[in-house]
Amino acid sequence: MKSIFTILILSIFWSFLFVCAGIFSGMITITASPDWLLHPLAALYRHLKLSIVPFGALFVLYFYLINKIRSELGKENSVLSRLTFYDRLLNTTISMFFGVGVIWTAIGMETALMNALDGTGASTDMTAQGVLKNLVNGGLLLALSTTVFGGACGYMLRLLKIVFIGRNWDKVILKVEG
């Protein structure tokens, strides 16, 4: 557990160092609007729209399964078949974060293209800027946001699985094998 936190701290440190180097060299420009700090849920909804529903359900299922596995691992006579069943469910739940991100990417891209090319967007301006504005407002932001959110959550939840149940899981597996 100590090495996981060391790795996490060093990863954050090096990421911060590389971002600072990018900012000072001019390769990275950060512009921050305080609007998302004042209304974080509104900003989350603006970027993810209705994909919040499946992502939220997956978060609930993830933490339910983590607690279920932890309680099974805490029992003296835990059954390995039950543990592996819950572990498979947990792995599938984590994989579904990637799937929801991909599915909502397709939904956002379709909506963006339909709004931009059919002229059903807020503006029927068919100039390059008008089409780009219709793409972004029509669903491109949703497509990109759900891709990033699904991928980031998928990888983060894999790491949290190791942190929450990794050592106890290894103890049970090694006890069964030995």
Coordinates of C-alpha atoms in Angstrom, one line a residue:
M1 CA 0.0 0.0 0.0
K2 CA 2.9 2.3 0.8
S3 CA 4.4 1.8 -2.6
I4 CA 1.1 2.6 -4.4
F5 CA 0.9 6.0 -2.6
T6 CA 4.6 6.7 -3.5
I7 CA 3.9 5.9 -7.1
L8 CA 0.8 8.1 -7.1
I9 CA 2.6 11.0 -5.5
L10 CA 5.6 10.7 -7.9
S11 CA 3.2 10.5 -10.9
I12 CA 1.4 13.7 -9.7
F13 CA 4.8 15.4 -9.1
W14 CA 6.2 14.5 -12.6
S15 CA 2.9 15.5 -14.3
F16 CA 2.9 18.8 -12.5
L17 CA 6.6 19.3 -13.5
F18 CA 5.9 18.5 -17.2
V19 CA 2.8 20.8 -17.3
C20 CA 4.8 23.6 -15.7
A21 CA 7.6 23.1 -18.3
G22 CA 5.1 23.2 -21.1
I23 CA 3.5 26.4 -19.8
F24 CA 6.9 28.2 -19.3
S25 CA 8.1 27.1 -22.8
G26 CA 4.9 28.3 -24.4
M27 CA 3.8 24.9 -25.7
I28 CA 0.8 24.8 -23.3
T29 CA -1.6 27.7 -22.7
I30 CA -4.1 27.4 -19.9
T31 CA -7.1 29.7 -19.8
A32 CA -9.4 29.1 -16.9
S33 CA -12.9 30.4 -16.6
P34 CA -14.2 30.4 -13.0
D35 CA -17.7 29.6 -14.2
W36 CA -17.2 25.8 -13.8
L37 CA -16.0 26.4 -10.2
L38 CA -19.1 28.3 -9.4
H39 CA -21.5 25.8 -11.0
P40 CA -19.7 22.5 -11.3
L41 CA -22.9 20.4 -11.9
A42 CA -24.1 22.7 -14.6
A43 CA -20.7 22.5 -16.3
L44 CA -20.8 18.7 -15.9
Y45 CA -24.2 18.5 -17.5
R46 CA -23.2 20.9 -20.3
H47 CA -20.3 18.6 -21.3
L48 CA -21.9 15.1 -20.6
K49 CA -25.6 15.8 -21.2
L50 CA -27.7 12.6 -20.6
S51 CA -24.7 10.3 -20.5
I52 CA -24.6 11.3 -16.9
V53 CA -27.4 8.7 -16.4
P54 CA -25.5 5.6 -17.5
F55 CA -22.2 6.9 -16.0
G56 CA -24.0 7.5 -12.7
A57 CA -25.6 4.1 -12.7
L58 CA -22.2 2.5 -13.4
F59 CA -20.6 4.5 -10.5
V60 CA -23.3 3.2 -8.1
L61 CA -22.8 -0.4 -9.4
Y62 CA -19.0 -0.1 -9.1
F63 CA -19.0 1.0 -5.5
Y64 CA -21.7 -1.6 -4.6
L65 CA -19.5 -4.3 -6.1
I66 CA -16.4 -3.0 -4.4
N67 CA -18.2 -3.1 -1.0
K68 CA -19.6 -6.5 -1.8
I69 CA -16.1 -7.9 -2.6
R70 CA -14.6 -6.2 0.5
S71 CA -17.2 -7.7 2.8
E72 CA -16.7 -11.2 1.2
L73 CA -12.9 -10.8 1.7
G74 CA -13.5 -9.8 5.3
K75 CA -15.3 -13.1 6.0
E76 CA -13.3 -15.9 7.5
N77 CA -14.7 -18.6 5.2
S78 CA -15.2 -16.6 1.9
V79 CA -16.1 -18.7 -1.1
L80 CA -13.7 -18.3 -4.0
S81 CA -16.4 -18.8 -6.7
R82 CA -18.5 -16.0 -5.2
L83 CA -15.5 -13.7 -5.1
T84 CA -14.5 -14.4 -8.7
F85 CA -18.1 -13.9 -9.8
Y86 CA -18.2 -10.4 -8.2
D87 CA -14.7 -9.7 -9.6
R88 CA -15.9 -10.5 -13.2
L89 CA -19.0 -8.2 -12.6
L90 CA -16.7 -5.5 -11.4
N91 CA -14.3 -5.8 -14.4
T92 CA -17.3 -5.7 -16.7
T93 CA -18.6 -2.6 -15.0
I94 CA -15.2 -0.9 -15.4
S95 CA -15.2 -1.9 -19.1
M96 CA -18.6 -0.5 -19.6
F97 CA -17.3 3.0 -18.7
F98 CA -15.2 2.8 -21.9
G99 CA -18.3 1.5 -23.8
V100 CA -20.6 4.2 -22.6
G101 CA -17.9 6.8 -23.6
V102 CA -17.7 5.3 -27.1
I103 CA -21.4 5.0 -27.6
W104 CA -22.0 8.6 -26.5
T105 CA -19.2 9.7 -28.8
A106 CA -21.1 8.2 -31.7
I107 CA -24.3 9.9 -30.5
G108 CA -22.6 13.2 -30.2
M109 CA -20.9 13.0 -33.6
E110 CA -24.2 12.0 -35.3
T111 CA -26.0 14.9 -33.6
A112 CA -23.3 17.3 -34.5
L113 CA -23.2 16.3 -38.1
M114 CA -26.9 16.4 -38.5
N115 CA -27.1 19.9 -36.9
A116 CA -24.3 21.2 -39.0
L117 CA -25.1 19.8 -42.4
D118 CA -28.9 19.6 -42.3
G119 CA -29.1 23.2 -41.2
T120 CA -31.2 22.3 -38.1
G121 CA -28.9 24.0 -35.7
A122 CA -29.4 27.4 -34.2
S123 CA -27.8 29.1 -37.2
T124 CA -28.3 28.1 -40.8
D125 CA -25.1 29.9 -41.9
M126 CA -23.3 27.6 -44.3
T127 CA -20.0 29.3 -44.1
A128 CA -17.1 27.5 -42.6
Q129 CA -17.5 29.3 -39.3
G130 CA -21.2 28.6 -39.3
V131 CA -20.7 24.9 -39.9
L132 CA -18.0 24.7 -37.2
K133 CA -20.3 26.6 -34.8
N134 CA -23.1 24.1 -35.5
L135 CA -20.7 21.2 -35.1
V136 CA -19.5 22.3 -31.7
N137 CA -22.9 23.4 -30.4
G138 CA -24.6 20.4 -32.0
G139 CA -22.8 17.6 -30.2
L140 CA -19.0 17.7 -30.8
L141 CA -18.4 18.9 -27.3
L142 CA -20.6 15.9 -26.0
A143 CA -18.6 13.5 -28.2
L144 CA -15.2 14.6 -27.0
S145 CA -16.2 15.0 -23.4
T146 CA -17.8 11.5 -23.1
T147 CA -14.8 9.9 -24.8
V148 CA -12.4 11.5 -22.3
F149 CA -14.7 11.0 -19.3
G150 CA -15.3 7.3 -20.1
G151 CA -11.6 6.6 -20.7
A152 CA -10.4 8.5 -17.6
C153 CA -13.0 6.8 -15.4
G154 CA -12.2 3.4 -16.7
Y155 CA -8.5 3.7 -16.0
M156 CA -9.0 5.4 -12.7
L157 CA -11.5 2.8 -11.5
R158 CA -9.0 0.0 -12.4
L159 CA -6.5 1.7 -10.2
L160 CA -9.0 2.2 -7.4
K161 CA -9.9 -1.5 -7.6
I162 CA -6.3 -2.4 -6.9
V163 CA -6.2 0.1 -4.0
F164 CA -9.5 -1.0 -2.4
I165 CA -9.2 -4.8 -2.7
G166 CA -5.8 -5.7 -4.2
R167 CA -3.9 -6.8 -1.1
N168 CA -6.8 -8.7 0.5
W169 CA -7.6 -10.4 -2.9
D170 CA -4.0 -11.6 -3.2
K171 CA -4.1 -13.0 0.3
V172 CA -7.3 -15.1 -0.5
I173 CA -5.9 -16.3 -3.8
L174 CA -2.5 -17.3 -2.3
K175 CA -4.2 -19.0 0.6
V176 CA -6.4 -21.1 -1.8
E177 CA -3.4 -22.0 -4.0
G178 CA -1.0 -22.9 -1.1

